[in-house]
Tab-separated table of C-alpha atoms and ligand atoms in Angstrom:
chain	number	residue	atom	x	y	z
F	101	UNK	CA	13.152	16.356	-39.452
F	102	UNK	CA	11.341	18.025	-36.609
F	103	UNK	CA	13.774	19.070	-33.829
F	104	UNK	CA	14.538	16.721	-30.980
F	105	UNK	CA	13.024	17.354	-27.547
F	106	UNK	CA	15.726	18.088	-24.573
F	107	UNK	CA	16.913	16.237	-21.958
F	108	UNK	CA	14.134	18.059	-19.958
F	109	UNK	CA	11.466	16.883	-22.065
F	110	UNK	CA	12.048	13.175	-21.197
F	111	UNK	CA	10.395	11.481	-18.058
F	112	UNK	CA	11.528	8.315	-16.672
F	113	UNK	CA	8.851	5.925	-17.217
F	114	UNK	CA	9.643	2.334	-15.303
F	115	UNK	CA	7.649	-0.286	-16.308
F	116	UNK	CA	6.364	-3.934	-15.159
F	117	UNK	CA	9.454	-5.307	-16.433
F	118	UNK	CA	12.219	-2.926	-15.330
F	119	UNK	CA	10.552	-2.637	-11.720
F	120	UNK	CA	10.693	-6.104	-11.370
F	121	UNK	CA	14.232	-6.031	-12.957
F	122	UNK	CA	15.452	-3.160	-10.338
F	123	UNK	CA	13.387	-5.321	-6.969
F	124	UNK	CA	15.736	-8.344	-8.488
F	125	UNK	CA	18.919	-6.307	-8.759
F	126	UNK	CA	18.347	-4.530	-5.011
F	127	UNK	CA	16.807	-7.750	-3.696
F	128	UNK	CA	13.311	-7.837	-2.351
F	129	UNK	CA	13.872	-7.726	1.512
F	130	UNK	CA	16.177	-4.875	0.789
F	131	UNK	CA	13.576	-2.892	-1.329
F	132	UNK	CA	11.222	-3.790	1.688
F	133	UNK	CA	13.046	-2.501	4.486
F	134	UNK	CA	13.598	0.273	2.543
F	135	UNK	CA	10.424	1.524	1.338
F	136	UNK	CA	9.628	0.635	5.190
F	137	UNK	CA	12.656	3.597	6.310
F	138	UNK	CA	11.280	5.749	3.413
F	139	UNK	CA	7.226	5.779	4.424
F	140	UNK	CA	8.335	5.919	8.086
F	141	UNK	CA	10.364	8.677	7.933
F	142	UNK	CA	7.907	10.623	5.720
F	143	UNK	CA	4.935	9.852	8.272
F	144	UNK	CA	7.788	11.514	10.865
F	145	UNK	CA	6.980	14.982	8.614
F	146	UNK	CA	2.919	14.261	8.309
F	147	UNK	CA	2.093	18.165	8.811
F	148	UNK	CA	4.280	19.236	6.087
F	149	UNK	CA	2.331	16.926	3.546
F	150	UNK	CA	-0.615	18.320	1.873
F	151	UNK	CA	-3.522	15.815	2.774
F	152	UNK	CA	-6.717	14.837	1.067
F	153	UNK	CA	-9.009	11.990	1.107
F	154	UNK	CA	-8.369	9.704	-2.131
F	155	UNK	CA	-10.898	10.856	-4.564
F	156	UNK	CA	-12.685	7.638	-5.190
F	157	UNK	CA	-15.489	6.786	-8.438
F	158	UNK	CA	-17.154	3.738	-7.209
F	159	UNK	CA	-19.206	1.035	-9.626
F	160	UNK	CA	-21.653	-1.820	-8.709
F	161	UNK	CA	-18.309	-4.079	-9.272
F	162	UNK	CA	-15.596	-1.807	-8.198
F	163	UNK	CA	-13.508	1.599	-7.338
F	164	UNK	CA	-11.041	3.543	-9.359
F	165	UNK	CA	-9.510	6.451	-7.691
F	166	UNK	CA	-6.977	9.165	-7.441
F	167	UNK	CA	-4.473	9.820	-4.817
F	168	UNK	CA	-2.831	12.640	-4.252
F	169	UNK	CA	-0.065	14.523	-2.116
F	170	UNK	CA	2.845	17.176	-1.984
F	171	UNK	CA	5.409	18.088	0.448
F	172	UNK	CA	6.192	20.802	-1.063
F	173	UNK	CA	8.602	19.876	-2.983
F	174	UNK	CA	7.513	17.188	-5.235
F	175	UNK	CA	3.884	15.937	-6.146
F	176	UNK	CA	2.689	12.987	-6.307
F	177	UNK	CA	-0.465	10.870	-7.260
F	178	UNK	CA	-1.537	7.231	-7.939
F	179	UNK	CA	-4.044	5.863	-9.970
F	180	UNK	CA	-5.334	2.464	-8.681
F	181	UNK	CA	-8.500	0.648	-8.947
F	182	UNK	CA	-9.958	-1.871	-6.744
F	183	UNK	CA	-12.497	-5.021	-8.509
F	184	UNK	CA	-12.574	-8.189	-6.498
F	185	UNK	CA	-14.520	-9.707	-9.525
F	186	UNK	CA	-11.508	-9.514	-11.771
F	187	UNK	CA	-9.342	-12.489	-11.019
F	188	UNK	CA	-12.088	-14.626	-12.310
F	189	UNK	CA	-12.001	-12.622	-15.867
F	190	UNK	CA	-8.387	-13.354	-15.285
F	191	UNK	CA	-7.482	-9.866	-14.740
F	192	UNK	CA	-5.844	-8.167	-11.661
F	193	UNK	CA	-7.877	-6.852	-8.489
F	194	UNK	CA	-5.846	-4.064	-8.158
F	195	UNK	CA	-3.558	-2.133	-10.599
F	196	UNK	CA	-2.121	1.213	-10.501
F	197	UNK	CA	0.130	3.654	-11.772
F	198	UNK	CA	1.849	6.593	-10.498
F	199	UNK	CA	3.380	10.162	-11.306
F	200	UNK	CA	6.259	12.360	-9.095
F	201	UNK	CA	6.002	15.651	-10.052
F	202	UNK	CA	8.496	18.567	-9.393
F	203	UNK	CA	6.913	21.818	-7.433
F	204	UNK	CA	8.593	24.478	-8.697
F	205	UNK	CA	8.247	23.878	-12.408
F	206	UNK	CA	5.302	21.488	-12.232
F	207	UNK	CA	7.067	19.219	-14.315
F	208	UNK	CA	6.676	15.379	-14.222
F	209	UNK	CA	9.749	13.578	-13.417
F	210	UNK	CA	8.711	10.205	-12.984
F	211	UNK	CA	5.680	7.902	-14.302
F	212	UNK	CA	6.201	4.609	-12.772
F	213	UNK	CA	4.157	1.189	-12.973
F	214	UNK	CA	2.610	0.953	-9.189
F	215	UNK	CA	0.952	-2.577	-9.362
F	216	UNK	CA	4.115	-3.832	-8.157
F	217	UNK	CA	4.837	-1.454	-6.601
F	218	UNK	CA	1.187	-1.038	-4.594
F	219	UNK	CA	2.271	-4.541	-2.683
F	220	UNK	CA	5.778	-3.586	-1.719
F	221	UNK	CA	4.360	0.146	-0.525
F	222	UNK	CA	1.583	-1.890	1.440
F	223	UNK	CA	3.510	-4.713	2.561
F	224	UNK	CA	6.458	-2.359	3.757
F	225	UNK	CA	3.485	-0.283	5.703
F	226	UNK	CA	1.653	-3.062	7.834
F	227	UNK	CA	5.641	-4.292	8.560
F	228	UNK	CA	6.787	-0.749	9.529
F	229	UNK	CA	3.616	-0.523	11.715
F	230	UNK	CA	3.748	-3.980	12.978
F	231	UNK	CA	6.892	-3.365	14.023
F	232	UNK	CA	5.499	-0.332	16.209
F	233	UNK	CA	2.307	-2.042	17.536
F	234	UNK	CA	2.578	-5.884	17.668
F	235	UNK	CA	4.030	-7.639	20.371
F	236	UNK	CA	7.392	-7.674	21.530
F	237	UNK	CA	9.372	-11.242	20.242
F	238	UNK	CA	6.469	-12.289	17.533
F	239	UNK	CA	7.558	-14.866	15.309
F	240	UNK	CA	4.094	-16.267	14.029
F	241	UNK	CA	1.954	-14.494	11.581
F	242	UNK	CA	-1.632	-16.025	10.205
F	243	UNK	CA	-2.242	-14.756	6.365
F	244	UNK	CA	-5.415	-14.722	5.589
F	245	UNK	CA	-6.554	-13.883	2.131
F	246	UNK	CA	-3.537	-15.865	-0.217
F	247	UNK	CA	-3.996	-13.530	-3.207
F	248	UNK	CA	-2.009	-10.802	-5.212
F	249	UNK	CA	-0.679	-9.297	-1.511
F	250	UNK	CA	0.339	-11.642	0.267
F	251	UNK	CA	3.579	-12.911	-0.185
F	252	UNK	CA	4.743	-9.633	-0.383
F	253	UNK	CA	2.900	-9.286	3.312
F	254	UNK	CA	4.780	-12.003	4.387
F	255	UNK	CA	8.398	-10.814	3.261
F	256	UNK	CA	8.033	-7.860	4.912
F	257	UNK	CA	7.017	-8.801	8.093
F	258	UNK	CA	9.571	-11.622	8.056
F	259	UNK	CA	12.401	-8.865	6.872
F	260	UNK	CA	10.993	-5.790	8.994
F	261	UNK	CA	9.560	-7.748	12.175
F	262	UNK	CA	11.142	-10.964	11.811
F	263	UNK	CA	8.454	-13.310	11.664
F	264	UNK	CA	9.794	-16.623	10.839
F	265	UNK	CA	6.589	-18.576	10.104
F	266	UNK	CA	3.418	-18.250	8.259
F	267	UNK	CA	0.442	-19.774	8.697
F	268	UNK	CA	-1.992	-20.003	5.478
F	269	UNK	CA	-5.745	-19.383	4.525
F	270	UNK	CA	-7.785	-18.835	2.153
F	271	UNK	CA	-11.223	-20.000	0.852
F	272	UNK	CA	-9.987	-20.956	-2.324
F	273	UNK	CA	-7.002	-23.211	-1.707
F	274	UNK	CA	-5.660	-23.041	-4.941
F	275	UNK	CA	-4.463	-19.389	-3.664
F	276	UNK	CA	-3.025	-20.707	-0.349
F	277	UNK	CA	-1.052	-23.321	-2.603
F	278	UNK	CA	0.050	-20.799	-4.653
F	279	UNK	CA	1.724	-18.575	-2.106
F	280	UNK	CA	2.834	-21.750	-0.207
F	281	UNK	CA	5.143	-22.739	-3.782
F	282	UNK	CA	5.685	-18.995	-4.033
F	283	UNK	CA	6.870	-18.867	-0.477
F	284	UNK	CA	9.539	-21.737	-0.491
F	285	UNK	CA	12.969	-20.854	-0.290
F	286	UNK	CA	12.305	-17.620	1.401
F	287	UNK	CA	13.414	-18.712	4.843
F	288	UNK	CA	10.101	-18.689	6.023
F	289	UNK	CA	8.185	-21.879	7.883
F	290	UNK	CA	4.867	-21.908	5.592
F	291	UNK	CA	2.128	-23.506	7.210
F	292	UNK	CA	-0.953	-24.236	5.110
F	293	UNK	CA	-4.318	-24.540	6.724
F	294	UNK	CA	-7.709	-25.561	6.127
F	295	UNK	CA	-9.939	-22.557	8.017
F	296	UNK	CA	-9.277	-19.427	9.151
F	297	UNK	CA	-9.597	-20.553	12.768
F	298	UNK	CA	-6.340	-22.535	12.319
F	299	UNK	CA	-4.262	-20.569	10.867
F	300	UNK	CA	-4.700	-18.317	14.247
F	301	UNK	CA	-3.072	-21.061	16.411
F	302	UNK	CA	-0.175	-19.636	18.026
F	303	UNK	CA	0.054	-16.721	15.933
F	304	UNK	CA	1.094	-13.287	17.443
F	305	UNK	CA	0.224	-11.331	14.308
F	306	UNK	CA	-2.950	-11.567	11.767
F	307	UNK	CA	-3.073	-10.219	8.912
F	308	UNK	CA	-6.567	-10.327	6.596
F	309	UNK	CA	-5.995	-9.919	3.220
F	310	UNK	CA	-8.973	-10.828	1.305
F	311	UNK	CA	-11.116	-9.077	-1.492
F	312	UNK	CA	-14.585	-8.796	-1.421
F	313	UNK	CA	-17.434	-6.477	-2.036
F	314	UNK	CA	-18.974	-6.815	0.737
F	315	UNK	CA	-19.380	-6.129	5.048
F	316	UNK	CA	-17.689	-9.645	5.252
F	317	UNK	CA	-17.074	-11.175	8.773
F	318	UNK	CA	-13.288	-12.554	8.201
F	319	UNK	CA	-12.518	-12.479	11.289
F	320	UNK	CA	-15.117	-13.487	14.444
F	321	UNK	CA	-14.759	-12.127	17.973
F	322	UNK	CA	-14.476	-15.909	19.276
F	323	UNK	CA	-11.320	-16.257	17.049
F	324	UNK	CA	-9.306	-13.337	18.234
F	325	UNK	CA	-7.186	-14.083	21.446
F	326	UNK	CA	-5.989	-11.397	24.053
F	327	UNK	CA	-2.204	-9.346	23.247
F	328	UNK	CA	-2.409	-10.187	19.038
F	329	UNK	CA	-1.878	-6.920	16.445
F	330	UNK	CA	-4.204	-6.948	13.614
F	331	UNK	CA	-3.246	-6.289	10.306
F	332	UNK	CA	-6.470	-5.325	8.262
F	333	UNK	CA	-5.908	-4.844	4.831
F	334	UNK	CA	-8.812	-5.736	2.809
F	335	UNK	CA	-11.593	-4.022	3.982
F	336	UNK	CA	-10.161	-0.659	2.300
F	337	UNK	CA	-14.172	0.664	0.869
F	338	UNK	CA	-17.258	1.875	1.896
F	339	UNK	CA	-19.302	-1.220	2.315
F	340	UNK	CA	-15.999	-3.178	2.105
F	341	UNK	CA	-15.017	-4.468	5.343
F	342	UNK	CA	-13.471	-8.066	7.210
F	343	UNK	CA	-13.741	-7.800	11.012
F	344	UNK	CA	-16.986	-8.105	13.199
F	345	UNK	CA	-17.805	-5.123	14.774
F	346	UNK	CA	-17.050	-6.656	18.183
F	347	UNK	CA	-13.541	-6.823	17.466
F	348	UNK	CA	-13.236	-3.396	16.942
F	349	UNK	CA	-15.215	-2.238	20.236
F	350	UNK	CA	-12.002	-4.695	22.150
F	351	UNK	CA	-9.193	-3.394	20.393
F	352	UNK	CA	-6.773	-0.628	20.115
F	353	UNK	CA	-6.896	1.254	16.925
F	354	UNK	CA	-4.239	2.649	14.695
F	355	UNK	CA	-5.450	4.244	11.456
F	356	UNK	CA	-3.205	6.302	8.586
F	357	UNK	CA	-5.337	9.219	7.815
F	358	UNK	CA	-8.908	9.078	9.649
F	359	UNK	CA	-10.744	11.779	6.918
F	360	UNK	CA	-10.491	8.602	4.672
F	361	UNK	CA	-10.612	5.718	7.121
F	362	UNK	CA	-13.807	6.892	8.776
F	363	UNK	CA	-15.083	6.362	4.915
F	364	UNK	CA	-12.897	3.543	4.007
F	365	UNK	CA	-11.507	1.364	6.813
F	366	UNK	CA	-12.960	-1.259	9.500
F	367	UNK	CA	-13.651	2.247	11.363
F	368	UNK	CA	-16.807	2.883	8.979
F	369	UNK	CA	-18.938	0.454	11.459
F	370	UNK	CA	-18.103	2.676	14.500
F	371	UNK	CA	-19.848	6.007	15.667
F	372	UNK	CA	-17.805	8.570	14.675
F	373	UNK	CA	-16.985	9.331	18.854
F	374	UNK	CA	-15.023	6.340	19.139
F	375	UNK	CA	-11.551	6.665	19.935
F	376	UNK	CA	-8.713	5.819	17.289
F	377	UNK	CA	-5.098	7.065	17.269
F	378	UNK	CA	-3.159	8.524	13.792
F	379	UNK	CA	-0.375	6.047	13.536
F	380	UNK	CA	2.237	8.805	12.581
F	381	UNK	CA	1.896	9.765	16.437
F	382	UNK	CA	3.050	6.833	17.783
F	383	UNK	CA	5.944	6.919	15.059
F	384	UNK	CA	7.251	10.578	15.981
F	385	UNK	CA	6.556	9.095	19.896
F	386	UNK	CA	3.732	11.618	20.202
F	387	UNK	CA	1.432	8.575	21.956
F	388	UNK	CA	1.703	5.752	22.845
F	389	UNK	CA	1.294	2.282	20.819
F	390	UNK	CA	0.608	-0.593	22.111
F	391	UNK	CA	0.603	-0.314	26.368
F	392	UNK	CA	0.041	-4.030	27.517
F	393	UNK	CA	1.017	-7.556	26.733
F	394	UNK	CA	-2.501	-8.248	26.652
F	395	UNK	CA	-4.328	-5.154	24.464
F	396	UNK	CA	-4.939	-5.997	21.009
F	397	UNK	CA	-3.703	-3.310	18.391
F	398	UNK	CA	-5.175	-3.184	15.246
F	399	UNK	CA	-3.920	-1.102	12.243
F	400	UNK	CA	-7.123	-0.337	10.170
F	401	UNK	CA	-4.885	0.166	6.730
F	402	UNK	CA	-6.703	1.372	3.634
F	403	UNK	CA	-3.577	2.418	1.862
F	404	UNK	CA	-2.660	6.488	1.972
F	405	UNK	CA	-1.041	8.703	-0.819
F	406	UNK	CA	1.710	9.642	1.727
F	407	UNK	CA	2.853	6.463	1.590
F	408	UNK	CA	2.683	6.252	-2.450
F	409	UNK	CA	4.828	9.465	-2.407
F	410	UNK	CA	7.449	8.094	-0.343
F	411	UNK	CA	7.321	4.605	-2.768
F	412	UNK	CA	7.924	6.989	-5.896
F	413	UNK	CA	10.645	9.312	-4.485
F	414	UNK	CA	12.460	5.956	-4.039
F	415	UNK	CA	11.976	4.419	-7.212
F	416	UNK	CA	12.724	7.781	-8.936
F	417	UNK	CA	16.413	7.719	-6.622
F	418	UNK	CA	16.811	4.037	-7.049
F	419	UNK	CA	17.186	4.111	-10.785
F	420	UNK	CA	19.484	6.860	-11.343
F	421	UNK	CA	22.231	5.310	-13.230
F	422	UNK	CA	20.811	2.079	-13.994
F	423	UNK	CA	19.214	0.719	-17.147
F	424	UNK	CA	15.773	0.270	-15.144
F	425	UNK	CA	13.502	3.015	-16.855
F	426	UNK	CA	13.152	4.420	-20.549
F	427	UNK	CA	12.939	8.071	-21.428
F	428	UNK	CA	8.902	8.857	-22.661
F	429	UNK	CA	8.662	12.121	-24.840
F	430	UNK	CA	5.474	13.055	-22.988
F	431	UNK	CA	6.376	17.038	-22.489
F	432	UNK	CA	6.488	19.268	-25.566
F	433	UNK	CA	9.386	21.493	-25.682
F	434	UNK	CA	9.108	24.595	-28.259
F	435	UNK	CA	12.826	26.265	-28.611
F	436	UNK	CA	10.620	29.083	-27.934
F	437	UNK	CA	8.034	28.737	-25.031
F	438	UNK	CA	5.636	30.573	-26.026
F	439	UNK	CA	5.476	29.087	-29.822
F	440	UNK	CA	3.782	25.877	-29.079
F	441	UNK	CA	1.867	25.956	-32.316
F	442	UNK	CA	5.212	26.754	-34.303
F	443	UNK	CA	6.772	23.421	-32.945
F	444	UNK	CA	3.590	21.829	-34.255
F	445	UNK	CA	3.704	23.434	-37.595
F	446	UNK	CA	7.372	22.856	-38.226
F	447	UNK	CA	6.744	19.218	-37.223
F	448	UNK	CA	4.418	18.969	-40.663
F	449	UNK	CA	7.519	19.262	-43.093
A	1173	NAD	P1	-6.675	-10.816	-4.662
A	1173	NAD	O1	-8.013	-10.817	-5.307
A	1173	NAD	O2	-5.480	-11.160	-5.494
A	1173	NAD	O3	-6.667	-11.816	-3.407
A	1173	NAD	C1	-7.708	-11.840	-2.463
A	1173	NAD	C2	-7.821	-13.247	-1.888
A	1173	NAD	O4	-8.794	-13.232	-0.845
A	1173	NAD	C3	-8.283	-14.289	-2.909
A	1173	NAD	O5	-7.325	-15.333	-3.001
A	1173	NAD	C4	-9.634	-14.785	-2.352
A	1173	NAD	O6	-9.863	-16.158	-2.599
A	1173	NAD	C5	-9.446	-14.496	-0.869
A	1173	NAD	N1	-10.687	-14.404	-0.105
A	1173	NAD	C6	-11.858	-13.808	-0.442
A	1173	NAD	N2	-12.761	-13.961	0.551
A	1173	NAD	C7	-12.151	-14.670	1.534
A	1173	NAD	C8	-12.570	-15.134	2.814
A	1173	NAD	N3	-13.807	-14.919	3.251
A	1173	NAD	N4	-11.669	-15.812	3.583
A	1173	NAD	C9	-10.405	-16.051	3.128
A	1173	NAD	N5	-9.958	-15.643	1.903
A	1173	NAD	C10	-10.820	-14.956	1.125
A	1173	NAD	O7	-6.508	-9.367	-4.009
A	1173	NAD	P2	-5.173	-8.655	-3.483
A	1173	NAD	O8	-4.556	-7.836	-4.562
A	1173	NAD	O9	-4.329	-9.642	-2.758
A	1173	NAD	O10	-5.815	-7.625	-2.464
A	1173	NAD	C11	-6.423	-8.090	-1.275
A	1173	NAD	C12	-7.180	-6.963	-0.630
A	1173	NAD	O11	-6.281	-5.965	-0.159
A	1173	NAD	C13	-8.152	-6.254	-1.550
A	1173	NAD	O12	-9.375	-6.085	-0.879
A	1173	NAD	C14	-7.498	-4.926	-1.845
A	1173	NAD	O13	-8.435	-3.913	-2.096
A	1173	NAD	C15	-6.763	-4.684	-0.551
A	1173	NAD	N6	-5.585	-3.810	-0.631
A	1173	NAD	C16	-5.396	-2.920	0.379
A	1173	NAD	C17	-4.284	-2.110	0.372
A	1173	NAD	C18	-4.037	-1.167	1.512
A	1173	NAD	O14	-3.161	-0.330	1.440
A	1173	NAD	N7	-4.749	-1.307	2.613
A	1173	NAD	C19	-3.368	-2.170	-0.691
A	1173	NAD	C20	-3.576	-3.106	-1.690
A	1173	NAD	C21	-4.694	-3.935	-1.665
């Protein structure tokens, strides 16, 4: 019998099932509001995180790509791909998974599902930056784009910004009814609508949600209204985008890290001049957010590792001693470090 692997050896590995099991046991809002306290107060220390643009592999039908970060400490990346084609084949739009790793040894210490995970991180951002940008007293947000996201969008904007109603759209309305059934119960007024243009009525906050491979026009000049914060969360790829280009020229933008949102984000149909603001200066108070009732703010999200990072380090805290995660004998552990091919020998008898 081959000797056992330490303690060390072991990573945590959560999976679909025990994430969901430890978001049921903290409670959803909670994990939200959390994850919100944990990216903001990791965007408060941006200059001691090591920063890259996500290394992306595009296809004619989609983008996989690799995100890393480190604050020294602890390393992190995600895996996640993006394929709007994919709900038709039945399959996901966007799945990931993701890896803390320990500095000083270089040893994994967590491999997590992040497909779950991926729509809390995101939903927790646009609250936590909501919460900075969007008016003062909002209590209507439109949702457009009823897919994988969005109820998690909704949550945390109800939880972080309290939003108490929702209004609904999507082109197929099979989606919107979806998140409308998924949605009752959660305190929330759900309002389902039949075009984009009405779910803006009376709403404070919009958020566009919607997957497509394409420079789509989501959102029209016409339809936006003075004093609103955007929440732009689909258009996240080169050639990916959801707002006309006029909407951009009238607003106020917020962006996570511009090296990839100049690639990635709404920003890709500006000239390069134009001014946008970092949004972890207006966290640490460095500038100013929104500065009149009647600006529009817009937070150009296309997802950053930073904010991956801080969604690991609190999964890999949240679990500690709880049944949520299994041990995976992923790191080979010779009794002698140096006698790698020993262990492997000795594991033939
Ligand atoms: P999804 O495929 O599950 O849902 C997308 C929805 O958009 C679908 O219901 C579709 O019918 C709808 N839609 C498409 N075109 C539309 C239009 N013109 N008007 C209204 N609705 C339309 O995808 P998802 O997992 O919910 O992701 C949504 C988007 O968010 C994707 O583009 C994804 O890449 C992006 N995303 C961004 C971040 C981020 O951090 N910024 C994180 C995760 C996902």
């Amino acid at each position: 019998m081959p000797p056992l692997p330490s303690e060390l050896a072991y990573v945590p590995f959560v999976s679909v099932e025990h994430m969901m099991a430890l978001v049921h046991h903290i409670g959803i809002e909670t994990v939200l509001i959390d994850l919100a306290a944990e990216i903001e107060a990791d965007f408060k220390r941006w200059d001691l995180f090591d920063k890259t643009p996500r290394v992306a592999s595009h296809s004619d039908v989609g983008v996989i790509e690799l995100m890393p970060t480190s604050d020294g400490e602890m390393y992190g990346f995600k895996y996640v791909n993006g394929h709007p084609k994919n709900t038709k084949e039945g399959l996901q739009t966007v799945t990931a998974f993701g890896l803390l790793a320990e500095v000083n040894s270089g040893y994994p210490k967590l491999l997590s599902e992040m497909t779950v995970l991926t729509a809390l991180r995101t939903a927790a951002t646009s609250a936590m930056v909501a919460k900075h940008l969007a008016p003062k007293g909002a209590t209507t947000m439109a949702m457009i784009g009823n897919g994988a996201q969005s109820e998690f969008q909704c949550l945390a904007f109800k939880a972080i910004c309290g939003i108490d109603t929702v209004r609904l759209f999507d082109v197929d309305s099979a989606a919107t009814r979806k998140c409308a059934r998924n949605l009752q119960g959660s305190g929330l007024t759900v309002v389902p609508c039949k075009t984009g243009e009405e779910s803006m009525e009376g709403a404070q906050i919009i958020t566009t949600c919607t997957a497509d491979k394409q420079y789509a026009t989501i959102l029209t000049d016409n339809m936006i209204g003075e004093g609103v914060h955007i929440n732009a969360i689909g258009g996240d790829c080169p050639g990916k985008t959801e707002l006309h280009r006029d909407i951009l020229l009238r607003s106020n933008i917020f962006v996570e890290y511009p090296e990839q949102t100049w690639v990635e984000g709404e920003i890709q149909q500006l000239e390069k001049d134009h001014p946008i603001t970092e949004i972890w200066q207006v966290i640490t108070g460095q500038t100013e957010g929104r500065r009149t009732d009647k600006e529009i703010t817009l937070f150009d999200s296309v997802g950053f590792a930073i904010e991956d990072f801080s969604a690991l380090r609190y999964i890999s805290k949240a679990i500690v001693g709880t049944e949520f995660f299994t041990q995976l004998d992923m790191l080979a552990d010779p009794d002698d470090p140096r006698d790698l091919f020993g262990m492997l020998q000795r594991s033939a008898s």
